Amino acid sequence: MATKQVRYEALVKGLHADLYRYAYWLCHEKQIAEDLVQETFLRAWRALDSLKDEKAAKSWLITILRRENARRFERKRFEMSEYEEATITDTQSLSSEQDIENHWLREKINSLPEEYREPLVLQVIGGFSGEEIANLLSLNKNTVMTRLFRARNQLKDALEEEPEARGTYNG
Amino acid sequence: MDDLQFRRSIYADPHSDNEELAHAKATDPTKKKFAQEIEQLDEKILNALKVPVPEDLSERLILRQTFKSHQQEKKKKRFHLAIAASVAFALGLTVNMMHFSNAYDNVGDYAFAHVAHEAEYFSNNGEANVTLASLNKKMASFNGTFGDKLGELMFADFCRFDGMKSLHLVYKGENSPVNVFIIPKNDHLAFNSDFANSDLQGKTQRFKDANIIVVGDKNEPLQKWQQNIKENVSWSI
């Protein structure tokens, strides 16, 4: 029991931040992201003995979390259909130049199509290779690479197109 | 590697360690510059994606789990204790049942078993030295009195008749001993007035405070014995 607890704590400490961020970019809400992470780790605890390879832990957790998220959609399909991305607001205070840029870029990332955003998050935050992402999302690798290309391409275009808009955030 | 393919590859994965990409970057300054731009973009994306994680999230996750598993542990212990208690209880019941259960369900079966069990101690040639007084002393606990001994009484004593205190009398019969049981009224043995097996026969009579069973061999005139008992035993009120 002690070793299971130790393994669990190591998993939580090592991976909860990545998992939370991934969850956040899936659902766009802090509270829901936190619930998803809680539920994911709860399930992870129950199935911890089935995790043989610690290196696979991150993709294992991501898979659990994706399933949890899908379940949330099944439960709340009606509510979710009224969901509007435009209403998402990031309530954190904008103190520095960096924060402002992040805030602005976050909105851009949020406005990316879901199918582009998810591989990007998995690659940048999760550090997964194209192949691993393809496995996680049950896509083929070329599709993943194309989506990654489009995601960055759109963000780059957005960055280049909207210097004026960025200025308004500055004051 | 042509420019379009290079750009696509860099866009798709700026940190790729693909050798062709590395070579292209090393040999073409324009490509190198582009790659650096995208790396910078990726840096920004990374910063943007790193939304702040609630500070105490990991502590809460661990705390919740520790608490939960502690409770599960407690439940498990309770469960084990309950199982152990149930097993002990069931075991106790079983032992009890085996010790005190009634293996016979009617007076006839038990009477035969009792007679057969003690057959070796009695023979028709034994001494018949039980007095009427000592018989009646014992009979008093059934509120009955023998007016006469009925016959040659070899043995009279209290016996357990399938767990019930009863009076066991052994008389000399025509060829073999005749056993008379005076047993209290009861529920757990079915009353059968006539019963027999290959060697023995038996009859039961109901009286006020007791039933009286007579068992003898096939040649014994049990009807007569019953008649004698009926006439000789008087029951106090």
Short mmCIF file of N, CA, C and O in Angstrom, two decimals, chain B residues 151-236:
data_model
loop_
_atom_site.label_atom_id
_atom_site.label_comp_id
_atom_site.label_asym_id
_atom_site.label_seq_id
_atom_site.Cartn_x
_atom_site.Cartn_y
_atom_site.Cartn_z
N GLY B 151 -44.42 -57.23 35.81
CA GLY B 151 -43.70 -58.45 35.44
C GLY B 151 -42.38 -58.45 36.18
O GLY B 151 -42.21 -57.73 37.17
N GLU B 152 -41.44 -59.22 35.68
CA GLU B 152 -40.13 -59.26 36.34
C GLU B 152 -39.30 -58.10 35.83
O GLU B 152 -38.88 -58.10 34.67
N LEU B 153 -39.08 -57.16 36.72
CA LEU B 153 -38.40 -55.92 36.31
C LEU B 153 -36.91 -56.02 36.60
O LEU B 153 -36.48 -56.15 37.74
N MET B 154 -36.11 -56.00 35.54
CA MET B 154 -34.66 -56.17 35.68
C MET B 154 -33.95 -54.82 35.87
O MET B 154 -32.90 -54.75 36.48
N PHE B 155 -34.54 -53.80 35.30
CA PHE B 155 -33.81 -52.53 35.29
C PHE B 155 -34.81 -51.38 35.23
O PHE B 155 -35.81 -51.44 34.49
N ALA B 156 -34.60 -50.39 36.04
CA ALA B 156 -35.44 -49.21 35.94
C ALA B 156 -34.57 -47.99 36.25
O ALA B 156 -34.03 -47.87 37.34
N ASP B 157 -34.41 -47.14 35.29
CA ASP B 157 -33.64 -45.93 35.57
C ASP B 157 -33.97 -44.83 34.56
O ASP B 157 -34.58 -45.09 33.53
N PHE B 158 -33.55 -43.62 34.94
CA PHE B 158 -33.79 -42.51 34.02
C PHE B 158 -32.82 -42.60 32.85
O PHE B 158 -31.65 -42.92 33.01
N CYS B 159 -33.33 -42.32 31.71
CA CYS B 159 -32.51 -42.34 30.50
C CYS B 159 -32.78 -41.06 29.71
O CYS B 159 -33.83 -40.45 29.86
N ARG B 160 -31.84 -40.74 28.87
CA ARG B 160 -32.10 -39.67 27.91
C ARG B 160 -32.78 -40.30 26.72
O ARG B 160 -32.21 -41.15 26.05
N PHE B 161 -34.00 -39.89 26.50
CA PHE B 161 -34.70 -40.42 25.32
C PHE B 161 -34.71 -39.30 24.29
O PHE B 161 -35.52 -38.39 24.33
N ASP B 162 -33.73 -39.36 23.39
CA ASP B 162 -33.52 -38.28 22.42
C ASP B 162 -33.50 -36.93 23.11
O ASP B 162 -34.19 -36.00 22.71
N GLY B 163 -32.73 -36.85 24.16
CA GLY B 163 -32.55 -35.58 24.83
C GLY B 163 -33.57 -35.31 25.94
O GLY B 163 -33.39 -34.39 26.73
N MET B 164 -34.61 -36.12 26.02
CA MET B 164 -35.62 -35.88 27.05
C MET B 164 -35.40 -36.84 28.21
O MET B 164 -35.07 -38.01 28.02
N LYS B 165 -35.64 -36.32 29.42
CA LYS B 165 -35.50 -37.19 30.58
C LYS B 165 -36.66 -38.19 30.57
O LYS B 165 -37.82 -37.80 30.55
N SER B 166 -36.34 -39.46 30.55
CA SER B 166 -37.40 -40.46 30.51
C SER B 166 -37.05 -41.63 31.42
O SER B 166 -35.91 -41.72 31.90
N LEU B 167 -38.03 -42.46 31.63
CA LEU B 167 -37.80 -43.61 32.49
C LEU B 167 -37.73 -44.85 31.60
O LEU B 167 -38.61 -45.09 30.78
N HIS B 168 -36.65 -45.61 31.79
CA HIS B 168 -36.43 -46.78 30.95
C HIS B 168 -36.58 -48.03 31.83
O HIS B 168 -35.86 -48.19 32.80
N LEU B 169 -37.53 -48.86 31.48
CA LEU B 169 -37.73 -50.09 32.26
C LEU B 169 -37.43 -51.27 31.37
O LEU B 169 -37.78 -51.26 30.18
N VAL B 170 -36.75 -52.27 31.94
CA VAL B 170 -36.50 -53.49 31.16
C VAL B 170 -37.08 -54.68 31.93
O VAL B 170 -36.72 -54.94 33.08
N TYR B 171 -38.00 -55.34 31.30
CA TYR B 171 -38.65 -56.50 31.89
C TYR B 171 -38.16 -57.77 31.21
O TYR B 171 -37.68 -57.73 30.07
N LYS B 172 -38.36 -58.87 31.95
CA LYS B 172 -38.16 -60.14 31.29
C LYS B 172 -39.35 -60.38 30.39
O LYS B 172 -40.50 -60.21 30.79
N GLY B 173 -39.07 -60.77 29.15
CA GLY B 173 -40.16 -61.08 28.24
C GLY B 173 -40.26 -62.58 28.05
O GLY B 173 -39.62 -63.34 28.76
N GLU B 174 -41.00 -62.96 27.04
CA GLU B 174 -41.17 -64.40 26.80
C GLU B 174 -39.86 -65.01 26.34
O GLU B 174 -39.43 -66.04 26.84
N ASN B 175 -39.21 -64.36 25.39
CA ASN B 175 -37.93 -64.87 24.89
C ASN B 175 -36.78 -63.89 25.10
O ASN B 175 -35.64 -64.27 25.24
N SER B 176 -37.12 -62.60 25.04
CA SER B 176 -36.07 -61.59 25.16
C SER B 176 -36.63 -60.42 25.98
O SER B 176 -37.85 -60.35 26.20
N PRO B 177 -35.78 -59.57 26.45
CA PRO B 177 -36.24 -58.48 27.32
C PRO B 177 -37.27 -57.60 26.62
O PRO B 177 -37.23 -57.44 25.41
N VAL B 178 -38.15 -57.05 27.45
CA VAL B 178 -39.13 -56.10 26.94
C VAL B 178 -38.76 -54.72 27.51
O VAL B 178 -38.52 -54.58 28.71
N ASN B 179 -38.68 -53.75 26.64
CA ASN B 179 -38.29 -52.39 27.07
C ASN B 179 -39.52 -51.51 27.14
O ASN B 179 -40.32 -51.47 26.21
N VAL B 180 -39.63 -50.82 28.24
CA VAL B 180 -40.73 -49.87 28.38
C VAL B 180 -40.12 -48.48 28.61
O VAL B 180 -39.25 -48.32 29.47
N PHE B 181 -40.54 -47.54 27.82
CA PHE B 181 -40.07 -46.16 28.01
C PHE B 181 -41.23 -45.30 28.43
O PHE B 181 -42.29 -45.32 27.79
N ILE B 182 -41.03 -44.54 29.49
CA ILE B 182 -42.02 -43.54 29.84
C ILE B 182 -41.39 -42.19 29.46
O ILE B 182 -40.39 -41.78 30.06
N ILE B 183 -41.94 -41.55 28.46
CA ILE B 183 -41.31 -40.30 27.97
C ILE B 183 -42.29 -39.14 28.10
O ILE B 183 -43.51 -39.33 27.98
N PRO B 184 -41.74 -37.96 28.36
CA PRO B 184 -42.62 -36.81 28.47
C PRO B 184 -43.27 -36.49 27.13
O PRO B 184 -42.77 -36.88 26.08
N LYS B 185 -44.38 -35.77 27.21
CA LYS B 185 -45.02 -35.31 25.97
C LYS B 185 -44.04 -34.37 25.26
O LYS B 185 -43.36 -33.57 25.88
N ASN B 186 -43.97 -34.45 23.95
CA ASN B 186 -43.00 -33.61 23.24
C ASN B 186 -43.49 -33.32 21.84
O ASN B 186 -44.40 -33.96 21.34
N ASP B 187 -42.80 -32.34 21.26
CA ASP B 187 -43.19 -31.94 19.90
C ASP B 187 -42.26 -32.50 18.84
O ASP B 187 -42.65 -32.69 17.71
N HIS B 188 -41.01 -32.72 19.23
CA HIS B 188 -40.06 -32.92 18.14
C HIS B 188 -40.00 -34.36 17.64
O HIS B 188 -39.45 -34.61 16.58
N LEU B 189 -40.61 -35.33 18.37
CA LEU B 189 -40.67 -36.68 17.83
C LEU B 189 -42.11 -36.99 17.46
O LEU B 189 -43.02 -36.81 18.26
N ALA B 190 -42.27 -37.45 16.24
CA ALA B 190 -43.63 -37.76 15.80
C ALA B 190 -44.12 -38.99 16.56
O ALA B 190 -43.36 -39.91 16.84
N PHE B 191 -45.40 -38.94 16.91
CA PHE B 191 -46.00 -40.05 17.64
C PHE B 191 -46.38 -41.14 16.65
O PHE B 191 -47.06 -40.89 15.67
N ASN B 192 -45.86 -42.36 16.88
CA ASN B 192 -46.44 -43.45 16.08
C ASN B 192 -46.83 -44.60 17.00
O ASN B 192 -46.05 -45.07 17.83
N SER B 193 -48.08 -45.01 16.88
CA SER B 193 -48.62 -45.96 17.85
C SER B 193 -48.11 -47.38 17.59
O SER B 193 -47.98 -48.16 18.52
N ASP B 194 -47.82 -47.70 16.36
CA ASP B 194 -47.29 -49.03 16.06
C ASP B 194 -46.08 -48.90 15.16
O ASP B 194 -46.12 -48.16 14.19
N PHE B 195 -45.04 -49.59 15.50
CA PHE B 195 -43.87 -49.56 14.63
C PHE B 195 -43.12 -50.87 14.75
O PHE B 195 -43.26 -51.60 15.75
N ALA B 196 -42.35 -51.19 13.70
CA ALA B 196 -41.65 -52.48 13.71
C ALA B 196 -40.46 -52.41 12.77
O ALA B 196 -40.44 -51.61 11.83
N ASN B 197 -39.44 -53.20 13.04
CA ASN B 197 -38.39 -53.44 12.05
C ASN B 197 -38.23 -54.95 11.92
O ASN B 197 -39.13 -55.71 12.32
N SER B 198 -37.12 -55.39 11.38
CA SER B 198 -37.02 -56.82 11.08
C SER B 198 -37.03 -57.69 12.34
O SER B 198 -37.46 -58.84 12.30
N ASP B 199 -36.54 -57.14 13.47
CA ASP B 199 -36.47 -57.96 14.69
C ASP B 199 -37.48 -57.55 15.75
O ASP B 199 -37.99 -58.39 16.49
N LEU B 200 -37.73 -56.28 15.83
CA LEU B 200 -38.49 -55.76 16.97
C LEU B 200 -39.81 -55.15 16.52
O LEU B 200 -39.98 -54.76 15.37
N GLN B 201 -40.70 -55.05 17.48
CA GLN B 201 -41.93 -54.31 17.25
C GLN B 201 -42.16 -53.37 18.43
O GLN B 201 -41.59 -53.56 19.51
N GLY B 202 -42.97 -52.39 18.25
CA GLY B 202 -43.20 -51.44 19.34
C GLY B 202 -44.58 -50.83 19.27
O GLY B 202 -45.22 -50.81 18.21
N LYS B 203 -45.04 -50.37 20.43
CA LYS B 203 -46.34 -49.71 20.48
C LYS B 203 -46.22 -48.51 21.42
O LYS B 203 -45.49 -48.54 22.40
N THR B 204 -46.97 -47.49 21.13
CA THR B 204 -46.95 -46.30 21.98
C THR B 204 -48.37 -45.98 22.41
O THR B 204 -49.31 -46.10 21.63
N GLN B 205 -48.48 -45.58 23.66
CA GLN B 205 -49.78 -45.18 24.19
C GLN B 205 -49.67 -43.78 24.74
O GLN B 205 -48.66 -43.43 25.36
N ARG B 206 -50.71 -43.01 24.58
CA ARG B 206 -50.71 -41.68 25.18
C ARG B 206 -51.36 -41.74 26.55
O ARG B 206 -52.41 -42.34 26.73
N PHE B 207 -50.72 -41.07 27.49
CA PHE B 207 -51.34 -40.92 28.80
C PHE B 207 -51.37 -39.44 29.14
O PHE B 207 -50.95 -38.61 28.35
N LYS B 208 -51.83 -39.15 30.37
CA LYS B 208 -52.06 -37.76 30.71
C LYS B 208 -50.77 -36.93 30.68
O LYS B 208 -50.69 -35.90 30.03
N ASP B 209 -49.75 -37.41 31.38
CA ASP B 209 -48.52 -36.62 31.47
C ASP B 209 -47.37 -37.21 30.67
O ASP B 209 -46.29 -36.64 30.64
N ALA B 210 -47.59 -38.38 30.09
CA ALA B 210 -46.47 -39.02 29.41
C ALA B 210 -46.98 -39.96 28.33
O ALA B 210 -48.17 -40.29 28.29
N ASN B 211 -46.05 -40.32 27.46
CA ASN B 211 -46.35 -41.40 26.52
C ASN B 211 -45.57 -42.62 26.99
O ASN B 211 -44.45 -42.48 27.50
N ILE B 212 -46.17 -43.78 26.81
CA ILE B 212 -45.45 -44.98 27.21
C ILE B 212 -45.26 -45.87 25.99
O ILE B 212 -46.20 -46.16 25.25
N ILE B 213 -43.98 -46.24 25.79
CA ILE B 213 -43.62 -47.03 24.63
C ILE B 213 -43.22 -48.42 25.11
O ILE B 213 -42.48 -48.55 26.10
N VAL B 214 -43.69 -49.41 24.42
CA VAL B 214 -43.28 -50.77 24.74
C VAL B 214 -42.59 -51.35 23.52
O VAL B 214 -43.11 -51.24 22.40
N VAL B 215 -41.40 -51.92 23.74
CA VAL B 215 -40.68 -52.51 22.61
C VAL B 215 -40.30 -53.94 22.99
O VAL B 215 -39.75 -54.18 24.07
N GLY B 216 -40.59 -54.84 22.11
CA GLY B 216 -40.19 -56.23 22.37
C GLY B 216 -39.96 -56.96 21.07
O GLY B 216 -40.12 -56.36 19.98
N ASP B 217 -39.59 -58.23 21.17
CA ASP B 217 -39.37 -58.94 19.91
C ASP B 217 -40.70 -59.32 19.28
O ASP B 217 -41.77 -59.07 19.84
N LYS B 218 -40.60 -59.94 18.11
CA LYS B 218 -41.83 -60.17 17.32
C LYS B 218 -42.81 -61.12 18.03
O LYS B 218 -44.00 -61.11 17.73
N ASN B 219 -42.29 -61.95 18.94
CA ASN B 219 -43.18 -62.92 19.58
C ASN B 219 -43.87 -62.37 20.82
O ASN B 219 -44.74 -63.01 21.40
N GLU B 220 -43.43 -61.21 21.25
CA GLU B 220 -43.94 -60.65 22.49
C GLU B 220 -45.37 -60.14 22.30
O GLU B 220 -45.64 -59.40 21.35
N PRO B 221 -46.31 -60.49 23.17
CA PRO B 221 -47.69 -59.99 23.02
C PRO B 221 -47.79 -58.57 23.56
O PRO B 221 -48.18 -58.34 24.71
N LEU B 222 -47.40 -57.63 22.74
CA LEU B 222 -47.33 -56.23 23.20
C LEU B 222 -48.70 -55.68 23.58
O LEU B 222 -48.84 -54.83 24.46
N GLN B 223 -49.71 -56.19 22.89
CA GLN B 223 -51.08 -55.75 23.20
C GLN B 223 -51.37 -55.97 24.68
O GLN B 223 -51.92 -55.10 25.36
N LYS B 224 -50.94 -57.13 25.17
CA LYS B 224 -51.17 -57.49 26.57
C LYS B 224 -50.40 -56.55 27.50
O LYS B 224 -50.90 -56.07 28.50
N TRP B 225 -49.16 -56.29 27.11
CA TRP B 225 -48.34 -55.37 27.89
C TRP B 225 -49.02 -54.00 27.99
O TRP B 225 -49.10 -53.42 29.06
N GLN B 226 -49.50 -53.57 26.89
CA GLN B 226 -50.16 -52.25 26.90
C GLN B 226 -51.38 -52.26 27.81
O GLN B 226 -51.60 -51.32 28.57
N GLN B 227 -52.15 -53.32 27.70
CA GLN B 227 -53.34 -53.46 28.53
C GLN B 227 -52.98 -53.42 30.01
O GLN B 227 -53.57 -52.69 30.81
N ASN B 228 -51.90 -54.15 30.36
CA ASN B 228 -51.42 -54.18 31.75
C ASN B 228 -51.00 -52.81 32.24
O ASN B 228 -51.31 -52.40 33.36
N ILE B 229 -50.29 -52.15 31.38
CA ILE B 229 -49.81 -50.81 31.77
C ILE B 229 -51.01 -49.91 32.03
O ILE B 229 -51.10 -49.21 33.04
N LYS B 230 -51.95 -49.96 31.10
CA LYS B 230 -53.13 -49.11 31.20
C LYS B 230 -53.87 -49.36 32.52
O LYS B 230 -54.32 -48.43 33.19
N GLU B 231 -53.95 -50.62 32.87
CA GLU B 231 -54.70 -50.98 34.08
C GLU B 231 -53.92 -50.72 35.36
O GLU B 231 -54.49 -50.46 36.42
N ASN B 232 -52.59 -50.82 35.28
CA ASN B 232 -51.76 -50.74 36.48
C ASN B 232 -51.25 -49.36 36.85
O ASN B 232 -50.96 -49.10 38.00
N VAL B 233 -51.11 -48.56 35.84
CA VAL B 233 -50.53 -47.25 36.14
C VAL B 233 -51.66 -46.27 36.42
O VAL B 233 -52.58 -46.13 35.61
N SER B 234 -51.55 -45.64 37.56
CA SER B 234 -52.54 -44.61 37.84
C SER B 234 -51.82 -43.26 37.82
O SER B 234 -50.67 -43.15 38.23
N TRP B 235 -52.48 -42.26 37.33
CA TRP B 235 -51.87 -40.93 37.18
C TRP B 235 -52.46 -39.98 38.19
O TRP B 235 -53.66 -39.87 38.32
N SER B 236 -51.62 -39.32 38.93
CA SER B 236 -52.12 -38.36 39.90
C SER B 236 -52.55 -37.09 39.18
O SER B 236 -52.10 -36.81 38.07
#
